[in-house]
XYZ file of C-alpha atoms in Angstrom:
251
model
C 4.799 -20.989 10.779
C 9.136 -20.113 10.761
C 10.806 -18.202 7.918
C 12.710 -20.831 5.519
C 15.849 -18.741 2.409
C 15.784 -21.205 0.009
C 17.912 -20.329 -3.614
C 16.409 -21.723 -7.077
C 18.185 -22.578 -9.598
C 16.858 -20.501 -12.865
C 16.638 -22.719 -15.336
C 16.080 -19.658 -17.787
C 20.431 -18.874 -16.850
C 21.654 -20.731 -14.215
C 21.820 -17.931 -11.268
C 20.336 -18.736 -7.752
C 17.239 -17.363 -6.746
C 16.269 -16.206 -3.544
C 12.645 -16.568 -1.922
C 11.217 -17.302 1.518
C 8.900 -20.073 2.041
C 6.746 -21.520 5.301
C 6.153 -24.564 5.400
C 2.861 -25.752 6.941
C 1.744 -27.316 10.118
C 1.349 -30.204 9.044
C 2.995 -33.204 7.270
C 0.157 -33.514 4.664
C 0.628 -32.412 1.282
C -0.807 -28.644 1.841
C -2.614 -25.783 -0.558
C 0.142 -22.927 -1.683
C -0.432 -19.582 -1.806
C 2.384 -17.590 -3.296
C 2.184 -13.752 -2.673
C 3.806 -11.421 -5.484
C 5.658 -8.379 -3.789
C 4.633 -4.568 -5.330
C 6.362 -2.787 -7.444
C 8.410 -1.128 -5.984
C 9.733 -3.930 -3.724
C 11.491 -7.232 -3.148
C 10.552 -10.644 -1.353
C 10.018 -9.181 1.636
C 7.060 -7.386 1.065
C 3.992 -9.136 1.343
C 5.246 -10.617 4.710
C 2.907 -8.928 6.905
C -0.371 -9.465 4.573
C 0.139 -13.022 3.608
C 1.500 -14.673 6.828
C -2.166 -15.068 8.586
C -4.113 -16.034 5.896
C -1.842 -18.346 5.497
C -1.184 -19.127 8.947
C -5.189 -19.512 9.460
C -6.108 -21.779 6.112
C -2.558 -24.190 7.264
C -1.527 -23.542 3.846
C 1.967 -22.829 2.605
C 3.735 -19.549 1.776
C 5.525 -19.057 -0.777
C 6.909 -15.073 -1.583
C 9.196 -14.935 -4.679
C 11.683 -12.382 -5.338
C 11.782 -12.697 -8.836
C 14.416 -10.345 -9.550
C 13.885 -6.998 -7.263
C 11.765 -4.328 -7.595
C 10.581 -2.705 -11.117
C 12.603 0.422 -10.204
C 15.656 2.480 -12.044
C 18.058 1.945 -9.327
C 18.303 -2.022 -9.270
C 21.007 -2.803 -11.496
C 19.401 -5.883 -12.991
C 15.794 -4.236 -13.622
C 16.101 -4.899 -17.117
C 15.492 -9.297 -15.816
C 12.736 -7.721 -13.190
C 8.769 -6.410 -14.533
C 7.389 -9.188 -16.214
C 10.181 -10.726 -18.406
C 11.172 -14.034 -18.925
C 13.714 -14.953 -16.312
C 11.169 -13.499 -13.268
C 7.747 -15.248 -14.632
C 10.434 -18.145 -14.590
C 11.998 -17.528 -11.603
C 8.235 -18.313 -9.885
C 7.170 -21.400 -11.985
C 10.625 -22.887 -11.337
C 9.966 -22.088 -7.326
C 6.832 -23.271 -7.522
C 7.997 -26.420 -8.926
C 10.308 -27.058 -6.457
C 8.398 -26.918 -3.397
C 6.524 -29.859 -4.590
C 9.120 -32.057 -5.777
C 10.938 -31.723 -2.444
C 7.825 -29.368 0.092
C 4.477 -30.624 1.536
C 2.775 -28.597 -1.349
C -0.907 -30.316 -2.811
C -0.444 -29.323 -6.445
C -3.512 -29.583 -7.604
C -4.381 -26.803 -4.817
C -2.074 -23.527 -5.786
C -3.223 -20.125 -5.360
C -1.949 -16.807 -6.648
C -2.130 -13.266 -5.179
C -0.368 -10.327 -6.178
C -1.439 -6.148 -6.028
C 0.317 -3.126 -8.092
C 3.012 -4.663 -9.530
C 2.433 -8.338 -7.981
C -1.123 -7.373 -9.594
C 0.538 -7.233 -13.494
C 2.559 -10.288 -12.418
C -0.344 -12.615 -11.013
C -1.755 -11.688 -14.705
C 1.560 -12.334 -16.940
C 1.779 -15.660 -14.757
C -1.931 -16.212 -15.352
C -0.715 -15.891 -18.923
C 1.985 -17.893 -19.087
C 0.888 -21.015 -16.942
C -2.520 -20.968 -16.812
C -4.317 -24.736 -14.958
C -0.783 -23.980 -12.844
C -3.221 -21.949 -10.504
C -6.878 -23.486 -8.642
C -7.589 -19.451 -8.585
C -5.480 -15.716 -9.151
C -6.296 -12.493 -7.442
C -4.891 -9.635 -9.091
C -5.585 -6.378 -7.307
C -4.813 -2.812 -8.740
C -2.819 -4.403 -11.749
C -1.305 -2.168 -14.746
C -1.643 -4.422 -17.741
C -0.331 -2.090 -20.616
C 2.343 -1.064 -19.215
C 2.954 1.684 -23.341
C -0.182 2.898 -21.596
C 1.401 3.281 -18.292
C 3.949 4.761 -18.865
C 2.549 7.682 -21.473
C 0.045 8.045 -17.493
C 2.415 8.065 -15.150
C 5.239 11.077 -14.691
C 6.480 9.444 -11.230
C 7.198 5.663 -12.947
C 7.159 6.086 -16.852
C 11.249 6.454 -15.836
C 11.362 3.252 -14.122
C 9.356 1.552 -17.043
C 11.362 2.651 -19.372
C 14.483 1.115 -17.557
C 13.349 -1.638 -17.233
C 12.665 -2.124 -20.565
C 15.540 -0.490 -22.693
C 12.754 2.356 -23.283
C 11.292 -0.085 -25.971
C 7.691 0.079 -27.079
C 7.866 -3.427 -28.332
C 9.824 -4.966 -24.593
C 6.679 -2.961 -23.125
C 4.342 -4.670 -24.759
C 6.303 -8.269 -24.193
C 5.659 -7.304 -20.665
C 2.325 -6.632 -20.526
C -0.994 -8.830 -19.584
C -3.153 -6.510 -22.494
C -0.242 -8.786 -24.959
C -1.716 -13.177 -23.488
C -5.216 -12.013 -23.361
C -5.892 -15.687 -25.080
C -3.827 -18.090 -22.620
C -5.505 -15.655 -19.420
C -9.077 -16.074 -20.776
C -8.091 -20.020 -19.614
C -7.478 -18.955 -15.298
C -10.025 -18.971 -12.878
C -8.845 -15.443 -12.085
C -10.787 -12.466 -10.653
C -9.369 -8.789 -10.418
C -9.976 -5.962 -8.409
C -9.496 -2.556 -9.157
C -10.367 0.693 -6.931
C -12.582 3.424 -9.118
C -10.316 5.659 -7.613
C -7.142 4.694 -8.515
C -4.732 7.193 -9.034
C -1.516 5.613 -9.398
C -3.152 2.407 -11.794
C -6.181 3.761 -13.741
C -9.416 1.584 -13.621
C -9.541 1.228 -17.065
C -6.004 -1.364 -17.680
C -8.329 -2.976 -15.599
C -11.917 -2.634 -17.667
C -9.831 -2.908 -20.817
C -8.540 -6.454 -20.446
C -11.510 -7.098 -18.617
C -13.878 -6.199 -21.686
C -10.879 -7.901 -24.601
C -11.632 -11.573 -22.509
C -15.218 -10.856 -22.531
C -15.091 -10.033 -26.029
C -13.069 -12.765 -27.033
C -14.711 -15.728 -25.251
C -17.376 -14.833 -22.837
C -17.797 -18.223 -21.146
C -14.153 -17.013 -19.887
C -14.034 -17.892 -15.476
C -12.420 -14.529 -15.677
C -14.517 -11.561 -13.254
C -14.214 -8.216 -12.432
C -14.656 -6.605 -9.368
C -14.500 -2.405 -9.156
C -14.659 -1.350 -5.239
C -15.050 1.734 -3.520
C -11.108 2.678 -2.783
C -8.111 3.566 -4.537
C -4.880 1.275 -4.992
C -5.291 -0.724 -2.503
C -5.445 -4.316 -1.350
C -8.310 -5.615 0.622
C -7.503 -8.424 2.075
C -10.711 -9.747 3.130
C -12.445 -9.539 0.034
C -8.997 -11.261 -1.284
C -9.482 -13.893 1.517
C -13.534 -14.654 0.414
C -12.120 -14.763 -3.482
C -9.492 -17.020 -2.483
C -11.455 -19.055 -0.210
C -14.404 -19.967 -2.239
C -12.330 -20.751 -5.302
C -10.688 -23.686 -2.479
C -13.755 -25.513 -1.353
C -16.127 -24.159 -4.532
C -19.158 -25.982 -5.409
C -21.087 -26.161 -7.854
C -24.249 -22.941 -8.105
C -27.977 -23.841 -7.867
C -29.022 -22.096 -11.557
C -31.662 -19.660 -10.685
C -35.318 -18.741 -12.331
C -36.321 -15.417 -13.521
């Protein structure tokens, strides 16, 4: 698989937005893995993690930029961090690939960690039916809450959201739990995460289960910290790709 830079015109502001695309070595339509970069980085951040999986599975791979790092140093940071523009960039890139490349629209998978996990949940809230399965590792689910918890990331959150609590709520997955509940989603969070407390994932999961107990949303609290276990990610996504009906077990 060779790296290919693509520029997609934003359907919201008309700007040309970059992504990395790796085309599966197949003449037939193949699944698409969409890998989301972490909080402080860009589209190159997940190449090392995602590319081996895509090559092994013969999947297409999309690594979108979605307006770059969620840092105050990013001159366009208000366009990043889960904004409408950032979310639409991902959707626009997927739509472009479905139209122009060998992408199977029935098998689109989404994976991200930390800031990428935050964005994965927001995309599940935006278009839950687009994805066969979503994996969100150690995600931020409430930016207001995290701004109060994190002395290190607080300035970035305030910069991205123009210091407005309303904007923090607009960019928080907790705001969209009704739609997130429609997704096929697994949330993974390290019990010893000192960057984004595990309470973020527990709070979202419990809120969804209370309102939608039959939702296909799952929570895995693992023995770890702020990290993404690619073996667990691969197992979850591939289990959904090859999903078969499970047999009931009697007591």
